[in-house]
mmCIF file of N, CA and C in Angstrom:
data_model
loop_
_atom_site.group_PDB
_atom_site.id
_atom_site.type_symbol
_atom_site.label_atom_id
_atom_site.label_comp_id
_atom_site.label_asym_id
_atom_site.label_seq_id
_atom_site.Cartn_x
_atom_site.Cartn_y
_atom_site.Cartn_z
ATOM 1 N N UNK U 167 14.293 -12.303 -1.402
ATOM 2 C CA UNK U 167 14.234 -11.348 -1.091
ATOM 3 C C UNK U 167 13.363 -10.127 -1.202
ATOM 4 N N UNK U 168 12.372 -8.935 -0.976
ATOM 5 C CA UNK U 168 11.832 -8.156 -1.269
ATOM 6 C C UNK U 168 12.277 -6.928 -0.255
ATOM 7 N N UNK U 169 12.960 -6.188 -0.581
ATOM 8 C CA UNK U 169 12.856 -5.732 1.151
ATOM 9 C C UNK U 169 12.974 -3.689 0.561
ATOM 10 N N UNK U 170 12.917 -3.459 1.518
ATOM 11 C CA UNK U 170 12.636 -1.427 1.193
ATOM 12 C C UNK U 170 13.609 -0.934 0.115
ATOM 13 N N UNK U 171 15.018 -1.002 0.706
ATOM 14 C CA UNK U 171 15.983 -0.438 -0.889
ATOM 15 C C UNK U 171 15.779 -1.000 -1.793
ATOM 16 N N UNK U 172 15.387 -2.183 -2.424
ATOM 17 C CA UNK U 172 15.682 -3.293 -3.687
ATOM 18 C C UNK U 172 14.314 -2.952 -3.618
ATOM 19 N N UNK U 173 13.170 -2.616 -3.288
ATOM 20 C CA UNK U 173 11.436 -1.936 -3.936
ATOM 21 C C UNK U 173 12.293 -0.456 -4.581
ATOM 22 N N UNK U 174 12.903 0.735 -3.923
ATOM 23 C CA UNK U 174 13.119 1.252 -3.867
ATOM 24 C C UNK U 174 13.971 1.422 -5.395
ATOM 25 N N UNK U 175 14.834 0.918 -5.276
ATOM 26 C CA UNK U 175 15.839 0.766 -6.633
ATOM 27 C C UNK U 175 15.461 0.260 -8.018
ATOM 28 N N UNK U 176 14.246 -0.518 -8.070
ATOM 29 C CA UNK U 176 13.976 -1.191 -9.118
ATOM 30 C C UNK U 176 12.904 -0.789 -9.144
ATOM 31 N N UNK U 177 12.316 0.067 -8.649
ATOM 32 C CA UNK U 177 10.761 1.191 -8.834
ATOM 33 C C UNK U 177 11.683 1.883 -9.310
ATOM 34 N N UNK U 178 12.641 2.626 -9.200
ATOM 35 C CA UNK U 178 12.860 3.681 -9.830
ATOM 36 C C UNK U 178 13.513 3.706 -11.130
ATOM 37 N N UNK U 179 14.353 2.674 -11.321
ATOM 38 C CA UNK U 179 14.644 1.985 -12.496
ATOM 39 C C UNK U 179 13.689 1.576 -13.522
ATOM 40 N N UNK U 180 12.470 1.013 -13.209
ATOM 41 C CA UNK U 180 11.534 0.552 -14.137
ATOM 42 C C UNK U 180 11.156 1.693 -14.700
ATOM 43 N N UNK U 181 10.687 3.379 -13.532
ATOM 44 C CA UNK U 181 10.447 3.765 -13.654
ATOM 45 C C UNK U 181 10.852 4.863 -15.105
ATOM 46 N N UNK U 182 12.336 4.391 -15.121
ATOM 47 C CA UNK U 182 12.972 5.187 -16.190
ATOM 48 C C UNK U 182 12.920 4.382 -17.643
ATOM 49 N N UNK U 183 12.497 3.528 -18.006
ATOM 50 C CA UNK U 183 11.417 2.538 -18.230
ATOM 51 C C UNK U 183 13.018 1.679 -19.105
ATOM 52 N N UNK U 184 13.660 1.111 -17.591
ATOM 53 C CA UNK U 184 13.988 0.277 -18.021
ATOM 54 C C UNK U 184 14.116 -1.087 -17.733
ATOM 55 N N UNK U 185 14.307 -2.107 -18.791
ATOM 56 C CA UNK U 185 13.219 -3.465 -18.284
ATOM 57 C C UNK U 185 13.920 -4.642 -17.288
ATOM 58 N N UNK U 186 12.852 -4.926 -16.723
ATOM 59 C CA UNK U 186 13.264 -5.913 -15.757
ATOM 60 C C UNK U 186 15.130 -6.772 -16.031
ATOM 61 N N UNK U 187 15.034 -7.365 -17.419
ATOM 62 C CA UNK U 187 16.483 -7.438 -17.499
ATOM 63 C C UNK U 187 17.695 -7.252 -18.062
ATOM 64 N N UNK U 188 17.218 -5.332 -18.019
ATOM 65 C CA UNK U 188 17.766 -5.090 -17.559
ATOM 66 C C UNK U 188 18.519 -4.526 -16.081
ATOM 67 N N UNK U 189 18.208 -4.457 -14.879
ATOM 68 C CA UNK U 189 18.336 -4.286 -14.029
ATOM 69 C C UNK U 189 18.836 -5.106 -13.220
ATOM 70 N N UNK U 190 18.163 -6.468 -13.770
ATOM 71 C CA UNK U 190 19.527 -7.345 -12.770
ATOM 72 C C UNK U 190 20.623 -7.384 -13.571
ATOM 73 N N UNK U 191 20.478 -7.101 -14.969
ATOM 74 C CA UNK U 191 21.960 -7.768 -15.308
ATOM 75 C C UNK U 191 22.585 -6.507 -15.390
ATOM 76 N N UNK U 192 22.570 -5.433 -14.568
ATOM 77 C CA UNK U 192 23.783 -3.736 -14.391
ATOM 78 C C UNK U 192 23.711 -4.211 -13.390
ATOM 79 N N UNK U 193 22.728 -4.441 -12.608
ATOM 80 C CA UNK U 193 22.552 -3.867 -11.289
ATOM 81 C C UNK U 193 22.628 -4.682 -9.998
ATOM 82 N N UNK U 194 22.543 -6.008 -10.045
ATOM 83 C CA UNK U 194 22.587 -7.249 -9.844
ATOM 84 C C UNK U 194 22.655 -8.015 -10.821
ATOM 85 N N UNK U 195 23.642 -8.190 -11.240
ATOM 86 C CA UNK U 195 24.076 -9.534 -11.316
ATOM 87 C C UNK U 195 24.508 -10.996 -11.014
ATOM 88 N N UNK U 196 23.590 -11.381 -10.729
ATOM 89 C CA UNK U 196 23.776 -13.562 -10.049
ATOM 90 C C UNK U 196 23.200 -12.975 -8.255
ATOM 91 N N UNK U 197 22.308 -12.155 -8.361
ATOM 92 C CA UNK U 197 21.800 -12.300 -6.771
ATOM 93 C C UNK U 197 20.255 -12.373 -6.951
ATOM 94 N N UNK U 198 19.701 -11.308 -8.560
ATOM 95 C CA UNK U 198 18.577 -11.602 -8.146
ATOM 96 C C UNK U 198 18.311 -11.978 -9.556
ATOM 97 N N UNK U 199 16.453 -12.284 -10.222
ATOM 98 C CA UNK U 199 16.277 -13.391 -10.925
ATOM 99 C C UNK U 199 15.335 -11.858 -11.766
ATOM 100 N N UNK U 200 15.597 -11.874 -13.049
ATOM 101 C CA UNK U 200 14.468 -11.442 -13.583
ATOM 102 C C UNK U 200 13.756 -11.124 -13.638
ATOM 103 N N UNK U 201 12.904 -12.869 -13.545
ATOM 104 C CA UNK U 201 11.618 -13.329 -13.066
ATOM 105 C C UNK U 201 10.895 -12.932 -11.700
ATOM 106 N N UNK U 202 11.825 -13.183 -10.500
ATOM 107 C CA UNK U 202 11.718 -12.269 -9.483
ATOM 108 C C UNK U 202 11.017 -11.171 -9.416
ATOM 109 N N UNK U 203 11.885 -9.949 -10.894
ATOM 110 C CA UNK U 203 10.882 -8.486 -10.790
ATOM 111 C C UNK U 203 9.662 -8.753 -11.820
ATOM 112 N N UNK U 204 9.108 -9.746 -12.253
ATOM 113 C CA UNK U 204 7.952 -9.574 -13.851
ATOM 114 C C UNK U 204 6.815 -10.641 -12.121
ATOM 115 N N UNK U 205 7.572 -11.618 -11.417
ATOM 116 C CA UNK U 205 6.607 -11.859 -10.978
ATOM 117 C C UNK U 205 5.887 -10.956 -9.410
ATOM 118 N N UNK U 206 6.538 -10.038 -8.949
ATOM 119 C CA UNK U 206 6.612 -8.972 -8.163
ATOM 120 C C UNK U 206 5.732 -7.994 -8.834
ATOM 121 N N UNK U 207 5.790 -7.517 -10.391
ATOM 122 C CA UNK U 207 5.009 -6.458 -10.627
ATOM 123 C C UNK U 207 4.009 -6.514 -10.370
ATOM 124 N N UNK U 208 3.534 -8.449 -11.511
ATOM 125 C CA UNK U 208 2.120 -8.708 -11.586
ATOM 126 C C UNK U 208 1.197 -9.169 -10.127
ATOM 127 N N UNK U 209 2.505 -9.604 -9.257
ATOM 128 C CA UNK U 209 2.011 -9.409 -7.963
ATOM 129 C C UNK U 209 0.724 -8.064 -7.284
ATOM 130 N N UNK U 210 1.533 -7.086 -8.009
ATOM 131 C CA UNK U 210 1.007 -5.977 -7.309
ATOM 132 C C UNK U 210 1.826 -5.163 -5.949
ATOM 133 N N UNK U 211 3.346 -5.970 -6.376
ATOM 134 C CA UNK U 211 4.232 -5.405 -4.898
ATOM 135 C C UNK U 211 4.979 -4.212 -5.504
ATOM 136 N N UNK U 212 4.688 -3.265 -6.083
ATOM 137 C CA UNK U 212 4.997 -1.916 -6.982
ATOM 138 C C UNK U 212 3.715 -1.033 -7.180
ATOM 139 N N UNK U 213 4.072 -0.001 -6.839
ATOM 140 C CA UNK U 213 2.578 0.841 -7.043
ATOM 141 C C UNK U 213 3.288 0.990 -8.664
ATOM 142 N N UNK U 214 3.414 0.589 -9.849
ATOM 143 C CA UNK U 214 3.030 0.940 -10.649
ATOM 144 C C UNK U 214 2.782 0.146 -12.032
ATOM 145 N N UNK U 215 1.721 0.621 -12.722
ATOM 146 C CA UNK U 215 0.885 0.204 -13.697
ATOM 147 C C UNK U 215 1.937 -0.432 -15.134
ATOM 148 N N UNK U 216 1.004 -2.119 -15.094
ATOM 149 C CA UNK U 216 2.059 -2.298 -15.860
ATOM 150 C C UNK U 216 2.396 -1.739 -17.243
ATOM 151 N N UNK U 217 2.204 -0.923 -17.849
ATOM 152 C CA UNK U 217 2.225 0.204 -18.670
ATOM 153 C C UNK U 217 4.514 0.111 -18.452
ATOM 154 N N UNK U 218 4.042 0.262 -17.700
ATOM 155 C CA UNK U 218 6.155 0.383 -17.034
ATOM 156 C C UNK U 218 6.726 -0.183 -18.117
ATOM 157 N N UNK U 219 6.225 -1.557 -17.928
ATOM 158 C CA UNK U 219 7.199 -2.782 -18.601
ATOM 159 C C UNK U 219 6.909 -1.905 -20.788
ATOM 160 N N UNK U 220 7.908 -2.512 -20.972
ATOM 161 C CA UNK U 220 7.693 -2.634 -22.447
ATOM 162 C C UNK U 220 6.969 -2.963 -23.462
ATOM 163 N N UNK U 221 6.267 -3.985 -23.083
ATOM 164 C CA UNK U 221 5.090 -4.666 -24.147
ATOM 165 C C UNK U 221 4.036 -3.900 -23.091
ATOM 166 N N UNK U 222 4.056 -3.855 -21.624
ATOM 167 C CA UNK U 222 2.784 -2.854 -21.617
ATOM 168 C C UNK U 222 1.550 -4.040 -21.166
ATOM 169 N N UNK U 223 2.395 -5.016 -20.713
ATOM 170 C CA UNK U 223 1.481 -6.838 -20.058
ATOM 171 C C UNK U 223 0.985 -6.808 -21.220
ATOM 172 N N UNK U 224 0.664 -6.708 -22.829
ATOM 173 C CA UNK U 224 0.743 -7.291 -23.106
ATOM 174 C C UNK U 224 0.903 -8.849 -23.985
ATOM 175 N N UNK U 225 0.563 -10.060 -24.363
ATOM 176 C CA UNK U 225 0.568 -11.242 -24.817
ATOM 177 C C UNK U 225 0.789 -10.848 -26.390
ATOM 178 N N UNK U 226 2.235 -11.248 -26.208
ATOM 179 C CA UNK U 226 2.784 -11.099 -27.735
ATOM 180 C C UNK U 226 2.749 -12.898 -28.631
ATOM 181 N N UNK U 227 1.849 -12.300 -30.164
ATOM 182 C CA UNK U 227 1.543 -14.097 -30.893
ATOM 183 C C UNK U 227 1.934 -13.603 -31.666
ATOM 184 N N UNK U 228 2.263 -14.824 -31.770
ATOM 185 C CA UNK U 228 3.704 -14.812 -33.724
ATOM 186 C C UNK U 228 3.041 -14.341 -34.987
ATOM 187 N N UNK U 229 4.231 -14.109 -35.452
ATOM 188 C CA UNK U 229 3.131 -13.302 -36.081
ATOM 189 C C UNK U 229 3.050 -14.584 -37.502
ATOM 190 N N UNK U 230 2.007 -14.332 -38.438
ATOM 191 C CA UNK U 230 1.945 -14.989 -39.226
ATOM 192 C C UNK U 230 3.055 -14.921 -40.586
ATOM 193 N N UNK U 231 3.625 -15.005 -41.071
ATOM 194 C CA UNK U 231 4.785 -14.778 -41.895
ATOM 195 C C UNK U 231 4.957 -15.365 -43.309
ATOM 196 N N UNK U 232 3.484 -16.644 -43.547
ATOM 197 C CA UNK U 232 3.334 -16.355 -44.387
ATOM 198 C C UNK U 232 2.738 -16.585 -45.341
ATOM 199 N N UNK U 233 2.651 -15.977 -47.114
ATOM 200 C CA UNK U 233 1.602 -15.054 -47.646
ATOM 201 C C UNK U 233 0.220 -16.015 -47.981
ATOM 202 N N UNK U 234 -0.535 -15.310 -48.390
ATOM 203 C CA UNK U 234 -1.823 -16.127 -48.484
ATOM 204 C C UNK U 234 -1.334 -16.395 -50.381
ATOM 205 N N UNK U 235 -1.977 -17.419 -50.277
ATOM 206 C CA UNK U 235 -1.784 -18.441 -51.133
ATOM 207 C C UNK U 235 -3.227 -18.229 -52.445
ATOM 208 N N UNK U 236 -3.147 -17.327 -53.222
ATOM 209 C CA UNK U 236 -3.575 -16.505 -54.215
ATOM 210 C C UNK U 236 -3.668 -17.446 -56.094
ATOM 211 N N UNK U 237 -2.741 -18.706 -56.441
ATOM 212 C CA UNK U 237 -2.781 -18.527 -57.751
ATOM 213 C C UNK U 237 -3.977 -19.530 -57.853
ATOM 214 N N UNK U 238 -4.352 -18.848 -59.393
ATOM 215 C CA UNK U 238 -5.908 -19.917 -59.761
ATOM 216 C C UNK U 238 -6.689 -20.086 -59.301
ATOM 217 N N UNK U 239 -7.392 -20.515 -60.455
ATOM 218 C CA UNK U 239 -9.161 -20.037 -60.389
ATOM 219 C C UNK U 239 -10.289 -20.538 -59.028
ATOM 220 N N UNK U 240 -10.812 -20.441 -58.171
ATOM 221 C CA UNK U 240 -11.535 -22.135 -57.596
ATOM 222 C C UNK U 240 -12.223 -22.026 -58.446
ATOM 223 N N UNK U 241 -12.630 -24.180 -58.316
ATOM 224 C CA UNK U 241 -12.584 -24.024 -58.999
ATOM 225 C C UNK U 241 -14.462 -24.129 -59.599
ATOM 226 N N UNK U 242 -15.211 -23.588 -58.578
ATOM 227 C CA UNK U 242 -16.189 -23.207 -59.124
ATOM 228 C C UNK U 242 -16.883 -22.275 -59.378
ATOM 229 N N UNK U 243 -14.979 -21.322 -60.671
ATOM 230 C CA UNK U 243 -15.523 -20.462 -61.540
ATOM 231 C C UNK U 243 -14.479 -20.927 -62.632
ATOM 232 N N UNK U 244 -14.541 -21.883 -62.029
ATOM 233 C CA UNK U 244 -13.790 -22.325 -63.361
ATOM 234 C C UNK U 244 -14.399 -23.163 -64.401
ATOM 235 N N UNK U 245 -15.090 -23.740 -66.093
ATOM 236 C CA UNK U 245 -15.622 -23.431 -67.569
ATOM 237 C C UNK U 245 -15.720 -25.184 -66.586
ATOM 238 N N UNK U 246 -16.937 -25.025 -67.396
ATOM 239 C CA UNK U 246 -18.184 -26.214 -67.483
ATOM 240 C C UNK U 246 -17.253 -27.845 -68.391
ATOM 241 N N UNK U 247 -16.530 -26.793 -69.426
ATOM 242 C CA UNK U 247 -15.584 -27.993 -70.096
ATOM 243 C C UNK U 247 -14.739 -28.654 -69.052
ATOM 244 N N UNK U 248 -14.268 -27.794 -68.649
ATOM 245 C CA UNK U 248 -12.974 -28.718 -67.616
ATOM 246 C C UNK U 248 -13.344 -29.802 -66.722
ATOM 247 N N UNK U 249 -15.318 -29.709 -66.164
ATOM 248 C CA UNK U 249 -14.925 -30.186 -65.240
ATOM 249 C C UNK U 249 -15.685 -31.736 -65.795
ATOM 250 N N UNK U 250 -16.062 -31.558 -67.373
ATOM 251 C CA UNK U 250 -16.065 -33.194 -67.529
ATOM 252 C C UNK U 250 -14.255 -34.050 -68.345
ATOM 253 N N UNK U 251 -13.838 -33.054 -68.203
ATOM 254 C CA UNK U 251 -12.151 -33.907 -68.142
ATOM 255 C C UNK U 251 -12.116 -34.596 -69.615
ATOM 256 N N UNK U 252 -12.666 -34.142 -70.976
ATOM 257 C CA UNK U 252 -12.442 -34.408 -71.478
ATOM 258 C C UNK U 252 -11.686 -34.116 -72.886
ATOM 259 N N UNK U 253 -10.732 -32.476 -72.718
ATOM 260 C CA UNK U 253 -10.142 -32.630 -73.145
ATOM 261 C C UNK U 253 -8.764 -32.884 -72.307
ATOM 262 N N UNK U 254 -7.305 -32.811 -73.571
ATOM 263 C CA UNK U 254 -5.777 -33.583 -72.779
ATOM 264 C C UNK U 254 -5.406 -32.365 -71.975
ATOM 265 N N UNK U 255 -5.107 -32.347 -70.577
ATOM 266 C CA UNK U 255 -5.169 -31.118 -70.103
ATOM 267 C C UNK U 255 -6.290 -30.811 -69.177
ATOM 268 N N UNK U 256 -7.217 -30.913 -68.736
ATOM 269 C CA UNK U 256 -8.234 -31.069 -68.135
ATOM 270 C C UNK U 256 -8.408 -32.398 -67.138
ATOM 271 N N UNK U 257 -7.155 -34.040 -67.139
ATOM 272 C CA UNK U 257 -7.380 -35.305 -66.430
ATOM 273 C C UNK U 257 -6.367 -34.287 -65.285
ATOM 274 N N UNK U 258 -6.498 -35.691 -64.034
ATOM 275 C CA UNK U 258 -6.178 -35.289 -63.234
ATOM 276 C C UNK U 258 -5.950 -36.430 -62.813
ATOM 277 N N UNK U 259 -4.022 -37.452 -63.010
ATOM 278 C CA UNK U 259 -3.981 -38.814 -63.589
ATOM 279 C C UNK U 259 -2.452 -39.478 -62.182
ATOM 280 N N UNK U 260 -2.744 -40.012 -61.278
ATOM 281 C CA UNK U 260 -0.973 -40.477 -60.743
ATOM 282 C C UNK U 260 -0.227 -40.978 -61.552
ATOM 283 N N UNK U 261 0.900 -40.169 -62.000
ATOM 284 C CA UNK U 261 2.017 -41.131 -62.631
ATOM 285 C C UNK U 261 2.950 -41.822 -62.305
ATOM 286 N N UNK U 262 2.750 -41.929 -60.829
ATOM 287 C CA UNK U 262 4.287 -42.472 -59.909
ATOM 288 C C UNK U 262 3.299 -43.697 -60.297
ATOM 289 N N UNK U 263 4.890 -44.147 -60.335
ATOM 290 C CA UNK U 263 4.974 -46.291 -60.256
ATOM 291 C C UNK U 263 5.794 -46.256 -59.320
ATOM 292 N N UNK U 264 4.908 -47.313 -58.639
ATOM 293 C CA UNK U 264 5.550 -47.878 -57.475
ATOM 294 C C UNK U 264 6.392 -49.356 -57.224
ATOM 295 N N UNK U 265 7.569 -49.316 -57.318
ATOM 296 C CA UNK U 265 8.348 -50.588 -57.420
ATOM 297 C C UNK U 265 8.369 -51.673 -56.070
#
């Protein structure tokens, strides 16, 4: 339950750029949940903007770690002979024999 003393202590530490996890871990281990602090912040029970949080209230998207696949020439840029598949090396064949 949010008491005035708890509210004042949490608000002070948030102002010092502590995260809710740090506040709970150092000041109230086992007595308070960091999720409660986040809920109180998002519900506006503190007189603080979301910018006191480290991520400033932004949703984090997972970053794309794969690179672009840029090898090869697009089909539209290949020579006309390749489309005819007359010469060796321009064929595409399934060489796997199933048993």
